[in-house]
Short mmCIF file of C-alpha atoms in Angstrom, two decimals:
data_model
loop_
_atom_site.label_atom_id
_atom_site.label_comp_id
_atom_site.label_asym_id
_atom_site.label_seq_id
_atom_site.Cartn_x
_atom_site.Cartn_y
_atom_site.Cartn_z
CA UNK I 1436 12.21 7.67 14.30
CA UNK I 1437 12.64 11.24 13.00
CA UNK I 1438 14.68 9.43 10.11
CA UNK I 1439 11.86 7.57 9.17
CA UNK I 1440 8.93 10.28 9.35
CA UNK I 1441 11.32 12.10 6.78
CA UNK I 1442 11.06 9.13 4.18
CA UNK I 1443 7.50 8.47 5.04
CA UNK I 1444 6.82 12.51 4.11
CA UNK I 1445 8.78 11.90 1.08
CA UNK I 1446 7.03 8.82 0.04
CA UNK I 1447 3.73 10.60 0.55
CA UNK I 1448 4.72 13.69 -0.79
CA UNK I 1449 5.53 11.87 -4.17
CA UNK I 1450 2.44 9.31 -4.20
CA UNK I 1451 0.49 12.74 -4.37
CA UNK I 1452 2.08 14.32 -7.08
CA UNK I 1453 2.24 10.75 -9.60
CA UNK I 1454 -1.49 10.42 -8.54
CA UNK I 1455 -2.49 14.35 -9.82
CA UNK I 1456 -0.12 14.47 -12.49
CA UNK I 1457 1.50 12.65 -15.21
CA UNK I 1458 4.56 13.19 -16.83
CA UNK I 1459 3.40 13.82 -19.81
CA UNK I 1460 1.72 16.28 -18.81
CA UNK I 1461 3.85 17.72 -16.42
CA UNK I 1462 7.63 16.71 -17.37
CA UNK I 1463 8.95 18.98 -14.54
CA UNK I 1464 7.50 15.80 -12.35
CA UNK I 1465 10.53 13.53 -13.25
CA UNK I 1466 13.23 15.01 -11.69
CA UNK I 1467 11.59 15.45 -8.42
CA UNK I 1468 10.25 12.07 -8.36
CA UNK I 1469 13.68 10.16 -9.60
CA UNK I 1470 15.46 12.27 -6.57
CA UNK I 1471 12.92 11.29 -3.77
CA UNK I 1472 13.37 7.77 -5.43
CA UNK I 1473 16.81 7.80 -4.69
CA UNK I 1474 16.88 9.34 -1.50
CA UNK I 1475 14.04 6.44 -0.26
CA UNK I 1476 16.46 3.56 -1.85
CA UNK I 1477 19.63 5.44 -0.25
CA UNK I 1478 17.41 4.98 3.19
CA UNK I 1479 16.38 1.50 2.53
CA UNK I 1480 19.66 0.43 1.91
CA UNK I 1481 21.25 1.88 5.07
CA UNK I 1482 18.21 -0.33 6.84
CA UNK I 1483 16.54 3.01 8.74
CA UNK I 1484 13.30 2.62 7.30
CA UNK I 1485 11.90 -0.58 9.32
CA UNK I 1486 8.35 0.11 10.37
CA UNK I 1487 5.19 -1.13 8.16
CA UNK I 1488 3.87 2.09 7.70
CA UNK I 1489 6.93 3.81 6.18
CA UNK I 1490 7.59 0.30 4.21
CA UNK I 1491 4.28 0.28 2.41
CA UNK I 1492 4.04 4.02 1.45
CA UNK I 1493 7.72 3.41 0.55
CA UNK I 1494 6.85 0.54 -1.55
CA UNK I 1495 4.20 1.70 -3.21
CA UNK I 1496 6.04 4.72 -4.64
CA UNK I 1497 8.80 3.08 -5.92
CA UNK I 1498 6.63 0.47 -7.81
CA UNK I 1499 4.94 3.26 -9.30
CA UNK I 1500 7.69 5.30 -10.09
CA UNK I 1501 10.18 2.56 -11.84
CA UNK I 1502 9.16 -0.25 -14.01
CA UNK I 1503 6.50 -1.60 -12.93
CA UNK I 1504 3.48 0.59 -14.04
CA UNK I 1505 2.31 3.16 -17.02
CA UNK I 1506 3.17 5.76 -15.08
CA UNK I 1507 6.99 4.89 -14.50
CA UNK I 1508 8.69 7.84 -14.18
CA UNK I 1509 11.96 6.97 -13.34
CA UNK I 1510 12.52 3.69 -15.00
CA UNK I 1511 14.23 5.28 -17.91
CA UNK I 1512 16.57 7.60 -15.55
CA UNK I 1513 18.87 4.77 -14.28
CA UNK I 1514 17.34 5.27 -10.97
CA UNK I 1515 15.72 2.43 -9.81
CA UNK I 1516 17.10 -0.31 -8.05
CA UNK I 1517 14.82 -3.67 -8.42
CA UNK I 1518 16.86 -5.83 -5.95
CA UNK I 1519 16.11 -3.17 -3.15
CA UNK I 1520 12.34 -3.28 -4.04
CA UNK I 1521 12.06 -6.98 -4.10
CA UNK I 1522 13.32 -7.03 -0.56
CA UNK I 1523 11.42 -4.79 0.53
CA UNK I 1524 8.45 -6.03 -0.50
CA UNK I 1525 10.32 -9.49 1.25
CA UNK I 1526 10.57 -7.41 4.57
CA UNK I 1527 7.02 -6.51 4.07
CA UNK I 1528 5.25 -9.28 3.46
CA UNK I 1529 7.47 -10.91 6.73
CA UNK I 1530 5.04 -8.50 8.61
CA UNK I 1531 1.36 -9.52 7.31
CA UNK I 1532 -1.29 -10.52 9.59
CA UNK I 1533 -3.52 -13.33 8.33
CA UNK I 1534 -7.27 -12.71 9.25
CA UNK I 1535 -10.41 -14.45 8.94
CA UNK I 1536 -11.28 -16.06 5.54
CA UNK I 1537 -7.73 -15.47 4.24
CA UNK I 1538 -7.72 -11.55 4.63
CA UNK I 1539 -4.53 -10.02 4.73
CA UNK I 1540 -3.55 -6.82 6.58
CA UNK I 1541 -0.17 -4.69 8.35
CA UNK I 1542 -0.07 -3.78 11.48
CA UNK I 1543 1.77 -0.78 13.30
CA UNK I 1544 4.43 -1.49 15.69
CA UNK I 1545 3.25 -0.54 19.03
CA UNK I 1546 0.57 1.73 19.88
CA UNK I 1547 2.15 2.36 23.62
CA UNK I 1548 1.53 6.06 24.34
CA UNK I 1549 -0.20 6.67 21.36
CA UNK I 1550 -3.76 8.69 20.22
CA UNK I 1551 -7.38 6.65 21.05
CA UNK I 1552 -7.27 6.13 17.30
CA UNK I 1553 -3.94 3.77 17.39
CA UNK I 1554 -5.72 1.30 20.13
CA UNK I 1555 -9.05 1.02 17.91
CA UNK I 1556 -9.41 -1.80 16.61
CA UNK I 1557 -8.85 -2.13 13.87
CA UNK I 1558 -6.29 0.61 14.12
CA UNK I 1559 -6.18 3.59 11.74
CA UNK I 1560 -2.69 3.14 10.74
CA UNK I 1561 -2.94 -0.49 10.17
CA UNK I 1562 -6.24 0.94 7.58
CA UNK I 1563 -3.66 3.02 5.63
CA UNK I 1564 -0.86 0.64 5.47
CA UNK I 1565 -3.02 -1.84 4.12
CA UNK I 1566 -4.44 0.38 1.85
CA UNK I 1567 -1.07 1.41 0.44
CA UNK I 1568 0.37 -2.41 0.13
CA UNK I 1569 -2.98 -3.25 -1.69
CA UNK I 1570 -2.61 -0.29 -4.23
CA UNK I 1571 1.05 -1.62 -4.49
CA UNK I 1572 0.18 -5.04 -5.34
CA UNK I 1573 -2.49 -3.42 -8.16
CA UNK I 1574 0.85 -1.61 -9.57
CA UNK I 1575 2.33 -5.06 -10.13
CA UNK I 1576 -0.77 -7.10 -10.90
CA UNK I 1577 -0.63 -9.08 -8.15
CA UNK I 1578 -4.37 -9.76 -7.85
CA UNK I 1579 -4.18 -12.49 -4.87
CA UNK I 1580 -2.45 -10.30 -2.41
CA UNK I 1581 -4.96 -7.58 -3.53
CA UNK I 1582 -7.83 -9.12 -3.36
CA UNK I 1583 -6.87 -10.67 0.19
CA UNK I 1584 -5.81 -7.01 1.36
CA UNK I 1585 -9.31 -5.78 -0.01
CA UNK I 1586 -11.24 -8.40 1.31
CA UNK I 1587 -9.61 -7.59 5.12
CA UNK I 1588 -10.74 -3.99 4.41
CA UNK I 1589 -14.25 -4.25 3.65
CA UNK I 1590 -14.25 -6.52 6.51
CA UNK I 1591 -13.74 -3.24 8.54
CA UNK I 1592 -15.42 -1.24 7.34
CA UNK I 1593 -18.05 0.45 9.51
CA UNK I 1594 -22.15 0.46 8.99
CA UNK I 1595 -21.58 3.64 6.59
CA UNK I 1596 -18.36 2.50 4.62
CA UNK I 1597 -15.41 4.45 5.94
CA UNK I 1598 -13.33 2.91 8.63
CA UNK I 1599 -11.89 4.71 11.33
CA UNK I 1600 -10.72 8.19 10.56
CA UNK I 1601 -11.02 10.12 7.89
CA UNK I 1602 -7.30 9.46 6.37
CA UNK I 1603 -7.24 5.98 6.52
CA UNK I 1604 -10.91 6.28 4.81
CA UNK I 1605 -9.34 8.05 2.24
CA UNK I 1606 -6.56 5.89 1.27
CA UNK I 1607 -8.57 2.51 1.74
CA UNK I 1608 -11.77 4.12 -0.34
CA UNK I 1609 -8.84 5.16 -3.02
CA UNK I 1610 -7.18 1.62 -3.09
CA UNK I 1611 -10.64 -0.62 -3.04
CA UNK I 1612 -11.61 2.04 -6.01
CA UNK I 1613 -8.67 0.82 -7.83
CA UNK I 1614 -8.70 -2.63 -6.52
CA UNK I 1615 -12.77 -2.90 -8.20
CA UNK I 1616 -11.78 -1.29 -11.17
CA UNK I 1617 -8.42 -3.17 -11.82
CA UNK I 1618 -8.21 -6.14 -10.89
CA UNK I 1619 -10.65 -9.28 -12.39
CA UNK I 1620 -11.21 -12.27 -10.24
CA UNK I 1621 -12.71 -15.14 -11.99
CA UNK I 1622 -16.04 -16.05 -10.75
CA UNK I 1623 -16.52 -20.00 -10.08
CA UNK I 1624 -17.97 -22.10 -12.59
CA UNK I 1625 -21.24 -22.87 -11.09
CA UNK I 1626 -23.66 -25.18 -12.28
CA UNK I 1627 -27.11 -25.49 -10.90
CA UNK I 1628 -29.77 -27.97 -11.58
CA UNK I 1629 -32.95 -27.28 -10.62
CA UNK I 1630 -35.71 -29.85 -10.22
CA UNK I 1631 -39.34 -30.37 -9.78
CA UNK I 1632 -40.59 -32.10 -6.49
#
């Protein structure tokens, strides 16, 4: 919906400016920020922002922007709402695909009438909203859904390491970046015994 493409724009719009800027060095960021948080909680609480895509970009801003990260711009301007994040992240995570080897990914909601790129498989958008709710889930240190959602994007990634345009390269490339530098899995204890024939 029009509706939607509005918060998405939003959503995006602020994910770029927290990921060039901080507020320290930029304080004119907060106000901007806070308001676009508002107007995307104002929009999730009215129930018009439904699809994955618009969820995860959603979602990921607002767990950057309030509480849950260093950056946290608005948690200290009475802005954020936690009880409208948690469910969406619930309404999110009602939408995950479970893939091979426990891989988790999103994907859109139709692709009738829609650019080659949205039949590929895997699909572009599905790329970037996977890439966003893995990013999200580094915000909150939640390494399990990360490394599931980063393990279902290497999985598709093509013979030269991007995917399957050059946006949803982008934001997956940006999120596994994060994902390797962020987020420590524990390697199994292995023993091995070797012996002579």
């Amino acid at each position: 919906s029009v509706q939607e493409r509005g918060v998405s724009m939003t959503a995006y719009t602020s994910n770029s400016m927290m990921e060039c800027c901080s507020a320290d060095d930029n304080p004119g960021l907060v106000g901007p920020v806070c308001k676009a948080v508002r107007y995307m909680q104002n929009e999730l609480q009215a129930e018009r922002v439904t699809r994955p895509y618009a969820q995860a970009i959603v979602y990921l801003v607002l767990v950057k922007a309030c509480n849950y990260s260093s950056c946290g711009l608005c948690r200290t301007e009475g802005v954020c709402n936690l009880t409208i994040i948690a469910k969406l992240r619930k309404d999110l995570f009602e939408k995950v695909v479970i893939g091979n080897n426990d891989s988790m990914y999103w994907e859109a909601d139709t692709n009738v009438g829609q650019a080659y790129w949205y039949s590929r498989k895997p699909q572009a958008i599905s790329v970037e909203i996977t890439s966003y709710v893995l990013e999200a889930c580094l915000v909150v240190n939640d390494c399990q859904c990360a490394a599931s959602t980063a393990k279902w994007l290497n999985s598709v990634r093509n013979s030269r390491g991007g995917l399957v345009s050059t946006q949803d390269t982008v934001a997956a490339l940006n999120a596994l970046s994060k994902f390797a530098a962020g987020c420590r899995i524990t390697p199994p204890n292995l023993c091995v015994k070797v012996t002579r024939m």
